[in-house]
Tab-separated table of C-alpha atoms in Angstrom:
chain	number	residue	atom	x	y	z
A	1	UNK	CA	-0.035	-0.034	0.029
A	2	UNK	CA	1.532	3.389	-1.074
A	3	UNK	CA	2.196	5.791	1.894
A	4	UNK	CA	-0.615	8.329	2.430
A	5	UNK	CA	0.166	11.792	1.281
A	6	UNK	CA	0.174	14.456	3.977
A	7	UNK	CA	-2.383	17.175	3.704
A	8	UNK	CA	-0.810	20.551	3.123
A	9	UNK	CA	-0.931	22.889	6.163
A	10	UNK	CA	-3.538	25.578	5.690
A	11	UNK	CA	-0.954	27.990	7.267
A	12	UNK	CA	1.451	27.609	4.512
A	13	UNK	CA	-1.193	29.008	2.123
A	14	UNK	CA	-2.141	32.034	3.988
A	15	UNK	CA	-0.281	34.967	2.609
A	16	UNK	CA	1.858	37.007	5.049
A	17	UNK	CA	0.085	39.718	6.761
A	18	UNK	CA	1.319	43.304	5.950
A	19	UNK	CA	3.167	45.030	8.477
A	20	UNK	CA	0.577	47.257	10.493
A	21	UNK	CA	1.107	50.907	10.441
A	22	UNK	CA	2.229	52.891	13.575
A	23	UNK	CA	0.044	55.748	14.705
A	24	UNK	CA	2.716	58.100	13.634
A	25	UNK	CA	2.721	56.464	10.232
A	26	UNK	CA	-0.944	56.893	9.860
A	27	UNK	CA	-0.757	60.650	10.878
A	28	UNK	CA	2.048	61.137	8.493
A	29	UNK	CA	-0.062	59.318	5.771
A	30	UNK	CA	2.914	56.838	4.794
A	31	UNK	CA	2.974	53.176	4.617
A	32	UNK	CA	4.879	51.122	7.197
A	33	UNK	CA	7.491	50.304	4.867
A	34	UNK	CA	8.207	53.929	4.169
A	35	UNK	CA	8.317	54.665	7.928
A	36	UNK	CA	10.861	51.893	8.307
A	37	UNK	CA	13.006	53.427	5.670
A	38	UNK	CA	12.729	56.794	7.394
A	39	UNK	CA	13.779	55.270	10.812
A	40	UNK	CA	16.696	53.502	9.443
A	41	UNK	CA	17.958	56.770	7.838
A	42	UNK	CA	17.240	58.690	11.176
A	43	UNK	CA	19.178	55.947	13.296
A	44	UNK	CA	22.256	56.227	11.181
A	45	UNK	CA	22.850	59.785	12.407
A	46	UNK	CA	21.036	59.627	15.746
A	47	UNK	CA	22.701	60.088	19.120
A	48	UNK	CA	21.269	59.249	22.519
A	49	UNK	CA	19.355	61.939	24.412
A	50	UNK	CA	21.513	61.241	27.259
A	51	UNK	CA	24.553	62.197	25.377
A	52	UNK	CA	26.900	64.738	26.578
A	53	UNK	CA	26.050	68.417	25.248
A	54	UNK	CA	22.287	67.350	24.460
A	55	UNK	CA	19.835	69.323	26.493
A	56	UNK	CA	18.215	67.283	29.376
A	57	UNK	CA	14.723	67.831	27.650
A	58	UNK	CA	15.711	65.096	25.258
A	59	UNK	CA	16.681	62.347	27.816
A	60	UNK	CA	13.458	60.468	27.320
A	61	UNK	CA	13.732	60.309	23.420
A	62	UNK	CA	13.891	56.653	22.747
A	63	UNK	CA	14.871	56.934	19.325
A	64	UNK	CA	17.533	59.658	20.016
A	65	UNK	CA	18.108	62.809	18.300
A	66	UNK	CA	19.907	64.253	15.442
A	67	UNK	CA	21.892	67.480	15.044
A	68	UNK	CA	20.416	70.220	13.237
A	69	UNK	CA	23.105	70.097	10.524
A	70	UNK	CA	22.380	66.457	9.981
A	71	UNK	CA	18.790	66.901	8.825
A	72	UNK	CA	19.739	67.550	5.160
A	73	UNK	CA	22.045	64.557	5.137
A	74	UNK	CA	19.318	62.149	6.460
A	75	UNK	CA	16.933	63.572	3.813
A	76	UNK	CA	19.698	62.937	1.165
A	77	UNK	CA	20.038	59.390	2.222
A	78	UNK	CA	16.375	58.860	1.940
A	79	UNK	CA	16.556	60.285	-1.831
A	80	UNK	CA	14.603	63.171	-0.803
A	81	UNK	CA	16.819	66.161	-0.483
A	82	UNK	CA	15.603	69.818	0.264
A	83	UNK	CA	14.812	71.550	-3.150
A	84	UNK	CA	16.906	74.586	-2.106
A	85	UNK	CA	18.621	76.427	0.822
A	86	UNK	CA	15.362	78.165	1.418
A	87	UNK	CA	13.528	74.750	1.863
A	88	UNK	CA	16.129	73.563	4.302
A	89	UNK	CA	15.872	76.614	6.457
A	90	UNK	CA	12.064	76.359	6.305
A	91	UNK	CA	12.510	72.782	7.571
A	92	UNK	CA	14.953	73.543	10.385
A	93	UNK	CA	12.589	76.394	11.707
A	94	UNK	CA	9.861	73.863	11.888
A	95	UNK	CA	11.898	70.955	13.407
A	96	UNK	CA	13.829	72.875	15.861
A	97	UNK	CA	11.962	76.368	16.575
A	98	UNK	CA	13.704	76.922	19.830
A	99	UNK	CA	17.093	76.350	18.030
A	100	UNK	CA	18.281	73.625	20.654
A	101	UNK	CA	20.568	72.323	18.031
A	102	UNK	CA	18.834	68.914	18.014
A	103	UNK	CA	15.842	67.283	16.211
A	104	UNK	CA	13.756	64.539	17.616
A	105	UNK	CA	12.301	61.543	15.596
A	106	UNK	CA	8.514	62.255	15.403
A	107	UNK	CA	8.703	65.790	13.881
A	108	UNK	CA	11.341	64.458	11.535
A	109	UNK	CA	8.991	61.722	10.123
A	110	UNK	CA	6.287	64.452	9.257
A	111	UNK	CA	9.084	66.388	7.160
A	112	UNK	CA	10.322	63.361	5.587
A	113	UNK	CA	6.796	62.128	4.861
A	114	UNK	CA	5.986	65.444	3.024
A	115	UNK	CA	9.042	64.989	0.724
A	116	UNK	CA	8.242	61.433	0.117
A	117	UNK	CA	4.638	62.327	-0.809
A	118	UNK	CA	5.908	65.147	-3.140
A	119	UNK	CA	8.266	62.750	-4.694
A	120	UNK	CA	5.514	60.458	-5.564
A	121	UNK	CA	3.371	63.052	-7.243
A	122	UNK	CA	6.369	64.018	-9.420
A	123	UNK	CA	6.904	60.301	-10.526
A	124	UNK	CA	3.792	59.513	-12.762
A	125	UNK	CA	5.505	56.376	-13.953
A	126	UNK	CA	5.340	54.746	-10.500
A	127	UNK	CA	1.619	53.620	-11.279
A	128	UNK	CA	1.552	50.956	-8.592
A	129	UNK	CA	3.056	53.183	-5.903
A	130	UNK	CA	6.219	50.862	-5.219
A	131	UNK	CA	8.849	53.256	-6.243
A	132	UNK	CA	9.962	51.519	-9.059
A	133	UNK	CA	9.907	54.193	-11.940
A	134	UNK	CA	11.234	53.859	-15.504
A	135	UNK	CA	13.432	57.004	-15.744
A	136	UNK	CA	14.435	58.959	-18.938
A	137	UNK	CA	18.183	59.784	-19.468
A	138	UNK	CA	17.410	63.354	-18.073
A	139	UNK	CA	15.759	61.917	-14.940
A	140	UNK	CA	18.664	59.708	-14.485
A	141	UNK	CA	20.881	62.605	-14.443
A	142	UNK	CA	18.854	64.175	-11.793
A	143	UNK	CA	18.842	61.066	-9.753
A	144	UNK	CA	22.608	60.999	-10.072
A	145	UNK	CA	22.973	64.505	-8.257
A	146	UNK	CA	21.383	62.829	-5.420
A	147	UNK	CA	23.537	60.059	-5.250
A	148	UNK	CA	26.456	62.318	-5.687
A	149	UNK	CA	25.473	64.127	-2.642
A	150	UNK	CA	25.216	61.062	-0.595
A	151	UNK	CA	28.493	59.729	-2.058
A	152	UNK	CA	30.262	62.845	-0.945
A	153	UNK	CA	29.209	62.451	2.810
A	154	UNK	CA	31.779	59.471	2.664
A	155	UNK	CA	34.282	61.269	0.633
A	156	UNK	CA	34.018	64.765	2.300
A	157	UNK	CA	33.118	66.424	-0.728
A	158	UNK	CA	35.881	64.559	-3.025
A	159	UNK	CA	35.440	62.652	-6.125
A	160	UNK	CA	36.091	59.384	-4.259
A	161	UNK	CA	36.376	56.404	-4.601
A	162	UNK	CA	35.218	55.268	-1.022
A	163	UNK	CA	37.834	53.621	0.812
A	164	UNK	CA	38.171	51.675	3.936
A	165	UNK	CA	39.648	54.554	5.698
A	166	UNK	CA	36.482	56.700	4.905
A	167	UNK	CA	34.097	53.926	6.036
A	168	UNK	CA	36.253	53.885	9.080
A	169	UNK	CA	35.808	57.585	9.731
A	170	UNK	CA	32.147	57.618	9.056
A	171	UNK	CA	31.565	54.679	11.605
A	172	UNK	CA	33.781	56.479	14.240
A	173	UNK	CA	31.546	59.627	13.636
A	174	UNK	CA	28.467	57.884	14.062
A	175	UNK	CA	29.713	56.243	17.213
A	176	UNK	CA	29.206	52.622	15.543
A	177	UNK	CA	31.488	49.820	16.863
A	178	UNK	CA	32.285	48.167	13.469
A	179	UNK	CA	35.636	46.352	12.967
A	180	UNK	CA	37.790	46.633	9.791
A	181	UNK	CA	36.699	43.150	8.768
A	182	UNK	CA	33.073	44.219	8.605
A	183	UNK	CA	33.768	47.487	6.806
A	184	UNK	CA	35.880	45.414	4.337
A	185	UNK	CA	32.991	43.005	3.617
A	186	UNK	CA	30.808	45.923	3.160
A	187	UNK	CA	33.230	47.230	0.370
A	188	UNK	CA	33.516	43.804	-1.143
A	189	UNK	CA	29.801	43.341	-1.280
A	190	UNK	CA	29.591	46.621	-3.301
A	191	UNK	CA	32.418	45.473	-5.487
A	192	UNK	CA	35.318	46.858	-3.565
A	193	UNK	CA	37.860	46.979	-2.235
A	194	UNK	CA	37.247	50.620	-3.341
A	195	UNK	CA	33.759	51.957	-4.467
A	196	UNK	CA	33.455	54.560	-7.113
A	197	UNK	CA	30.375	56.607	-7.780
A	198	UNK	CA	28.905	54.271	-10.351
A	199	UNK	CA	29.207	51.336	-8.156
A	200	UNK	CA	27.871	53.435	-5.094
A	201	UNK	CA	24.904	54.261	-7.303
A	202	UNK	CA	24.327	50.604	-8.091
A	203	UNK	CA	24.118	49.660	-4.528
A	204	UNK	CA	21.888	52.581	-3.582
A	205	UNK	CA	19.612	51.430	-6.543
A	206	UNK	CA	19.458	47.808	-5.386
A	207	UNK	CA	18.746	48.905	-1.961
A	208	UNK	CA	15.740	51.041	-2.980
A	209	UNK	CA	17.411	54.326	-1.759
A	210	UNK	CA	17.172	56.053	-5.108
């Protein structure tokens, strides 16, 4: 007698449930995935609210805070840079009205959400809303300028390429305890041991940043 076939588990047939949106994402009118991207970018530059030099009013901030001067950098890393200096000033006035020098997570989400929604309106090719847009040559050049800004955060305004020493410096500035072996692995994954602008742009494209 042939062995009886096991019935397929009904659990395996159920599609994965989408990640629920937080109250913050709902109020900002963004998806859970979009908030996750914002949180990840924010955390790259965030410092503890208990760090030396940070006003005591921020001690309870579980997501930490970012410095005023890092707001533009975080927006660039999201692929939503301020349109010009005037917009940057407007954002800073809204995010840090009392000029403490620091910005908390929730207000930053609101600003980043505005930029994300504005970008979506400017991308008619993204009909399904997944951010995957066919770009013309001109649009690719525009995207390249954003990649260039992000690239130069590592190279301190230089033409590159990104080296192990540069990654080590960024990790130190972000107070990330990352050893050289891991940094070298990151470069290798990007096609290293050094990463030029084109390689960097490809990594960012695969990651969905630009």
